[in-house]
mmCIF file of C-alpha atoms in Angstrom:
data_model
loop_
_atom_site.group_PDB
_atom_site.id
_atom_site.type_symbol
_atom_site.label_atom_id
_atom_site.label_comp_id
_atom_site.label_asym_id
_atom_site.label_seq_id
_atom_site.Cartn_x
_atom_site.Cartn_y
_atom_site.Cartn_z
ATOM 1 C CA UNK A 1 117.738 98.730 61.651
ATOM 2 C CA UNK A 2 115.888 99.609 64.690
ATOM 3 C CA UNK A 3 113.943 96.816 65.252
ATOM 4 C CA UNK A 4 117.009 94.442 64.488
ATOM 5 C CA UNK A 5 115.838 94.158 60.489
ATOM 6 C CA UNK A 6 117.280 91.228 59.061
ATOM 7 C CA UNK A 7 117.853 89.100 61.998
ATOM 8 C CA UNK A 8 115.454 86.182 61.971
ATOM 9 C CA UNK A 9 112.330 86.732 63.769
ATOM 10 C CA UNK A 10 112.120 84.688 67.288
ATOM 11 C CA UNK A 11 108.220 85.434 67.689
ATOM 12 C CA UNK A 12 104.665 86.357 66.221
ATOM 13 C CA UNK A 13 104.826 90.151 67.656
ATOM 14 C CA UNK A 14 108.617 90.487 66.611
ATOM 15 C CA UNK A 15 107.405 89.322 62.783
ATOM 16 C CA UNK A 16 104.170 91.437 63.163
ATOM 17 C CA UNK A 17 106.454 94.916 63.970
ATOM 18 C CA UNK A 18 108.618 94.629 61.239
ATOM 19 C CA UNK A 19 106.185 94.316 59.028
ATOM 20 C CA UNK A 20 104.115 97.234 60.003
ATOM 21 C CA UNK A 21 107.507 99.284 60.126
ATOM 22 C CA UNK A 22 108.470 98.045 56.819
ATOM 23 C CA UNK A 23 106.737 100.989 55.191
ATOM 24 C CA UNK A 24 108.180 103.609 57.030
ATOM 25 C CA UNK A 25 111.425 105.828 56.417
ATOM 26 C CA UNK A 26 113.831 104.844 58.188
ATOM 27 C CA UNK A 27 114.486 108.264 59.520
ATOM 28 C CA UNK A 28 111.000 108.632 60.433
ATOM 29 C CA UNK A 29 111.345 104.862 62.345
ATOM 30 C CA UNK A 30 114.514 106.331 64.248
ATOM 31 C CA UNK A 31 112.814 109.583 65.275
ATOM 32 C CA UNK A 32 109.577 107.599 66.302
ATOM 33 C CA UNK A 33 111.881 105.126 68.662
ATOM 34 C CA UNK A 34 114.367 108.326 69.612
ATOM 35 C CA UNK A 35 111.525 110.398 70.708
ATOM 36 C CA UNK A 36 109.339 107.711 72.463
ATOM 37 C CA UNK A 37 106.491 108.560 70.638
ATOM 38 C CA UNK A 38 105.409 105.005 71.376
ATOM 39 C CA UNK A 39 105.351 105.054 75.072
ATOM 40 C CA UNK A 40 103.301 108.752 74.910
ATOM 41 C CA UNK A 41 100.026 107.554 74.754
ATOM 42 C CA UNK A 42 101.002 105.735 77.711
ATOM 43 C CA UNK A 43 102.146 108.273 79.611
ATOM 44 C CA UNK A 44 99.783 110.371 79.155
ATOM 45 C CA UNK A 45 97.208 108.208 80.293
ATOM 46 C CA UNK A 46 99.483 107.466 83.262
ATOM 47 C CA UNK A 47 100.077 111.324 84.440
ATOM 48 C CA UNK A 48 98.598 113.673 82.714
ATOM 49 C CA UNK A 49 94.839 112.420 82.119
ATOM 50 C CA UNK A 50 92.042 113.315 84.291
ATOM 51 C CA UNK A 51 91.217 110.231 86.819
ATOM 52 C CA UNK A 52 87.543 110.656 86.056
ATOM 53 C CA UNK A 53 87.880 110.345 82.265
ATOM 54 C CA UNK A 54 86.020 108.108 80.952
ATOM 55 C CA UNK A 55 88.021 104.642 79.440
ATOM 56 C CA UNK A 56 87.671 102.672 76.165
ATOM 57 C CA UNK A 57 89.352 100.148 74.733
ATOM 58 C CA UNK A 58 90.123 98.975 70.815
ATOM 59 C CA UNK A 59 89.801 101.422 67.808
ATOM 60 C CA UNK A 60 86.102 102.843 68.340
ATOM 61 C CA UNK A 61 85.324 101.103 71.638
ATOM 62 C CA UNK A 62 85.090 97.892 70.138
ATOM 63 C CA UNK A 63 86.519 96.035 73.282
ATOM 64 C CA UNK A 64 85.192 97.939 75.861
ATOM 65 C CA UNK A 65 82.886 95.884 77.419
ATOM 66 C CA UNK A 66 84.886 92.702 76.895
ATOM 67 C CA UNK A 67 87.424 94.237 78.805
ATOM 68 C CA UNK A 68 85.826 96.047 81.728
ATOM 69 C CA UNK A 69 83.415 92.310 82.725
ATOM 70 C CA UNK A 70 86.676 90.702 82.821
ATOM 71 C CA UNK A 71 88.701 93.091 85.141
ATOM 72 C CA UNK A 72 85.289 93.343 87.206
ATOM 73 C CA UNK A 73 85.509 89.545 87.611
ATOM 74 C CA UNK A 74 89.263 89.444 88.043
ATOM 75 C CA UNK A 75 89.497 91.746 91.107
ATOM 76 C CA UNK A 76 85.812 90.074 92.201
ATOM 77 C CA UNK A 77 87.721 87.028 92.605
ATOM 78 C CA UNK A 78 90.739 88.133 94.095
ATOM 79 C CA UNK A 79 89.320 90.114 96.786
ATOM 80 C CA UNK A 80 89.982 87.281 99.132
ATOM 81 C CA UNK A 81 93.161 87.132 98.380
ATOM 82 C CA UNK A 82 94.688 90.767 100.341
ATOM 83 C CA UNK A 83 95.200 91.939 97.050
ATOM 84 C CA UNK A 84 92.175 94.016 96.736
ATOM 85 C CA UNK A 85 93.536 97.492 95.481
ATOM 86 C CA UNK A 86 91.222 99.170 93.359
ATOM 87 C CA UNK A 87 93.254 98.865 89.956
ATOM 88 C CA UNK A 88 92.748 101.394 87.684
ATOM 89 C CA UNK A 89 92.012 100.016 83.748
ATOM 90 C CA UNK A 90 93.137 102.324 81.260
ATOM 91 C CA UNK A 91 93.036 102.169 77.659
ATOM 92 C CA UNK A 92 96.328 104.040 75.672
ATOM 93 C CA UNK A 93 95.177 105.769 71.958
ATOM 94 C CA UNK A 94 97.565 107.221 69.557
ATOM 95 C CA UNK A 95 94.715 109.961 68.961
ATOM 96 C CA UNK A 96 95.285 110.910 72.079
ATOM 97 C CA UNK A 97 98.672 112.862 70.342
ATOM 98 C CA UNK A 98 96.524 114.514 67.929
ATOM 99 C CA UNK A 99 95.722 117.071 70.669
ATOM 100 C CA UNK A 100 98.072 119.547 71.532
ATOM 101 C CA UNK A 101 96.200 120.116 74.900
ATOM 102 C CA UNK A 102 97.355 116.442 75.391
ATOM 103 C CA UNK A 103 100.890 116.346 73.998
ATOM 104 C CA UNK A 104 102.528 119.408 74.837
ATOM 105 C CA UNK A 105 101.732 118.627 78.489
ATOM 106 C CA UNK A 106 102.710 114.872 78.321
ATOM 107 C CA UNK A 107 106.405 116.038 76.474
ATOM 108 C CA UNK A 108 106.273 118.740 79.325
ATOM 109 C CA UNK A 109 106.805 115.429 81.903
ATOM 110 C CA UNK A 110 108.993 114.082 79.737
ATOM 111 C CA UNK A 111 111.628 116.288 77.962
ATOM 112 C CA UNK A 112 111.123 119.106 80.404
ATOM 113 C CA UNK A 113 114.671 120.046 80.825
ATOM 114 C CA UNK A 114 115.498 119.680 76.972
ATOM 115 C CA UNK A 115 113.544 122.784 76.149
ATOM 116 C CA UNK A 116 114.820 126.384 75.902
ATOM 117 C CA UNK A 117 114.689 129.771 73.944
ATOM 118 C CA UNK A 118 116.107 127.723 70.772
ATOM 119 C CA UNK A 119 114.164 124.768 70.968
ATOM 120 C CA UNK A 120 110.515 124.818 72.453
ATOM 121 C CA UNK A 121 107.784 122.234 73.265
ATOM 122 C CA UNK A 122 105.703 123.792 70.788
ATOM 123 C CA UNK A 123 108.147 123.127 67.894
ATOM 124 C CA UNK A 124 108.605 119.619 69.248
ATOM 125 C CA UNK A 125 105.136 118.797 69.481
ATOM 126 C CA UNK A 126 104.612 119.957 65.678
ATOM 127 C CA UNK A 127 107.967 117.804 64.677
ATOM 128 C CA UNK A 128 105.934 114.965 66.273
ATOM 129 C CA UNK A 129 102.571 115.674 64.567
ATOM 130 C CA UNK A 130 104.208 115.907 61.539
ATOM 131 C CA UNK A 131 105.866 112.686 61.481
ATOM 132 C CA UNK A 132 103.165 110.575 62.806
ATOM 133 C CA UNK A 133 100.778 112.365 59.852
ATOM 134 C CA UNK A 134 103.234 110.601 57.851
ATOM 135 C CA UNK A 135 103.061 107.136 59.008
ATOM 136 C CA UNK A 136 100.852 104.663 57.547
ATOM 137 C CA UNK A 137 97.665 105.382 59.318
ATOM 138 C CA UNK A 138 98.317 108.405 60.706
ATOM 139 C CA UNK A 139 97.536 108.417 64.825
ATOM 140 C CA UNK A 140 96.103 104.929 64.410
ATOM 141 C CA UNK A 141 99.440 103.543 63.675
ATOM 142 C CA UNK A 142 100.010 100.471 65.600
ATOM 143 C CA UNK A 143 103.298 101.026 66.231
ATOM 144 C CA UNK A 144 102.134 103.866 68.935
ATOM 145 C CA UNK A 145 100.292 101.680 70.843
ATOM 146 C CA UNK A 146 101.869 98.508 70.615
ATOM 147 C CA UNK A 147 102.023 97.574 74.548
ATOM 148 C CA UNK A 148 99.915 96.199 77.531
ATOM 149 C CA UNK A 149 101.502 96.729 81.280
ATOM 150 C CA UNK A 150 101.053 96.677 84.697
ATOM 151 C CA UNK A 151 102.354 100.140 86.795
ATOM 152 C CA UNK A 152 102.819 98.953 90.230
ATOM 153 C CA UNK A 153 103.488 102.724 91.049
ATOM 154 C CA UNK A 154 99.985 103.845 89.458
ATOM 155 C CA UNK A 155 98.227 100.725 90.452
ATOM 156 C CA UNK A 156 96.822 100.635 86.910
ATOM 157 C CA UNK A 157 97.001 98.013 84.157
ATOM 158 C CA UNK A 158 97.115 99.778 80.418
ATOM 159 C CA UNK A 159 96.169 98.398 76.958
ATOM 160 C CA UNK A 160 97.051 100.334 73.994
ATOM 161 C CA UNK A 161 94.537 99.728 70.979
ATOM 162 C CA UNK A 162 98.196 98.571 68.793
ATOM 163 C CA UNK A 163 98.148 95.454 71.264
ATOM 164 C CA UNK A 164 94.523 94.811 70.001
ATOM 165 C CA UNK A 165 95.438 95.162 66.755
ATOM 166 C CA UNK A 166 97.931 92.261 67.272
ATOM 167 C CA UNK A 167 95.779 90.097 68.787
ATOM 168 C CA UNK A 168 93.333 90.486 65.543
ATOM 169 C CA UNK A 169 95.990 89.321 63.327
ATOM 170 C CA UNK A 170 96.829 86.588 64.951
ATOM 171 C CA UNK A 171 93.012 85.257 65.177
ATOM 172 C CA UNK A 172 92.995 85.919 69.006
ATOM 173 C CA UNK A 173 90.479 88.763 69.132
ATOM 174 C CA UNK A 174 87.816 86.291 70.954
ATOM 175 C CA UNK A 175 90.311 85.543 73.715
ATOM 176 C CA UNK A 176 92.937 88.350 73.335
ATOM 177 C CA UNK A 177 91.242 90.959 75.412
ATOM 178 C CA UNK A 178 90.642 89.034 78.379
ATOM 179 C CA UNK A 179 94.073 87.326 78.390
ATOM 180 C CA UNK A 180 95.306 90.285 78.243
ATOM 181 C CA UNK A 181 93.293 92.045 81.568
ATOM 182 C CA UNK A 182 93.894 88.755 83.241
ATOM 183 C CA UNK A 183 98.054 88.520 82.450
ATOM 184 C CA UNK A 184 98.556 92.246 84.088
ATOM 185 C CA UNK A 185 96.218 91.355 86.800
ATOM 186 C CA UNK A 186 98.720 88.828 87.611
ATOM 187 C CA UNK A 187 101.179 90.910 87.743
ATOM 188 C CA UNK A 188 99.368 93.184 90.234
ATOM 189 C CA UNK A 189 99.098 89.782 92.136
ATOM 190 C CA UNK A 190 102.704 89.540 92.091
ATOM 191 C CA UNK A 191 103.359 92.548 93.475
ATOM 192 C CA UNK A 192 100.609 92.559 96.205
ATOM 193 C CA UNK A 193 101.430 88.790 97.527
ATOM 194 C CA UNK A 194 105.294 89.330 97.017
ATOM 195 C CA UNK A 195 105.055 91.860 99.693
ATOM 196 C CA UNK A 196 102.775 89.771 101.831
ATOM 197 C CA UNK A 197 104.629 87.003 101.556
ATOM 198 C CA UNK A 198 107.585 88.909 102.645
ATOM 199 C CA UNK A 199 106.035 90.707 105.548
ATOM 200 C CA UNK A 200 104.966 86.533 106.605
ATOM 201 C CA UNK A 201 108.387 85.620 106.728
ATOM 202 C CA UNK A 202 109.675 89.140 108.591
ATOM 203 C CA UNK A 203 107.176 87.467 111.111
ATOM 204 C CA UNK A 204 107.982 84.803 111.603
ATOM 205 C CA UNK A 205 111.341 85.239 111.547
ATOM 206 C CA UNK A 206 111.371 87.523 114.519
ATOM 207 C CA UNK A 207 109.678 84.799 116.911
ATOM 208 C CA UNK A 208 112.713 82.015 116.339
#
């Protein structure tokens, strides 16, 4: 099946999804992986949001504050460091996709050039609605959200609440959050005192 069904699982998260997809049609699992419905909320948040919105993080806000110290501290102790971009910390919902004034522009970016006369991003936006009102939990499947990654491009690490969820099952929720601020703030790091590193060595190159 999609997510490699009866193959033994290697890892906690790779157990975790299939069991929260064991519920689902497999149809509906297909269309949900063939339309990227779980990398929307992302997306979204990525190109289509207002900068100024505001950010939570977890179902009702429940890690907010957890998560905002930490990145405040994180880039607080890296500013030394020439890595001190102003990261952006966004927080990815699947109820985001319950409004079309969300959706239809976010598929816009997307599927732009798959739309026409016969097929419209109206009618794919309901197809999508429709499914997810099917799954197990409706907009606050997991499944949507199920993801935490830095965007170099962006400059912006994103959570989606799914990730949370994870973390709560496996009894990390006292730790989870921050880990996971602090692991794509590393990443940033990467980035940011790769090219550093590299411009260094350009340097010193040229004076042999």
């Amino acid at each position: 099946d999609v997510l490699g069904g009866t193959e033994r699982c290697s890892s906690p998260s790779k157990a975790w999804l299939l069991e929260k997809s064991s519920s689902i049609e497999s149809e509906d699992l297909a269309y949900l992986f063939d339309n990227h419905l779980q990398s929307l909320p992302f997306a979204y948040k990525l190109y289509v949001a207002d900068r100024d919105e505001d950010q939570n993080f977890g179902s009702n806000g429940k890690y907010t504050e957890q998560i905002t110290q930490i990145h405040s501290k994180s880039q607080d102790f890296w500013r030394d460091s020439g890595a001190e971009d102003d990261i952006r910390l966004l927080g990815a919902h699947g109820e985001d996709l319950a409004d079309r004034d969300k959706l239809i522009p976010t598929l816009k970016m997307i599927f732009g050039r798959s739309y026409h006369n016969g097929y419209t991003v109206e009618e794919h936006a309901t197809e999508i609605q429709d499914l997810i009102e099917r799954l197990p939990g409706g907009y606050s499947n997991p499944l949507l959200t199920f993801n935490a990654f830095f965007s170099n491009d962006a400059g912006a690490i994103l959570i989606g609440d799914g990730y949370f969820e994870f973390q709560q099952s496996q009894g990390l929720e006292s730790v989870g959050p921050s880990y996971a601020v602090t692991h794509e703030h590393a990443h940033h790091l990467q980035y940011a005192l790769s090219d550093f590193d590299s411009d260094d060595i350009s340097s010193s190159d040229s004076r042999k």
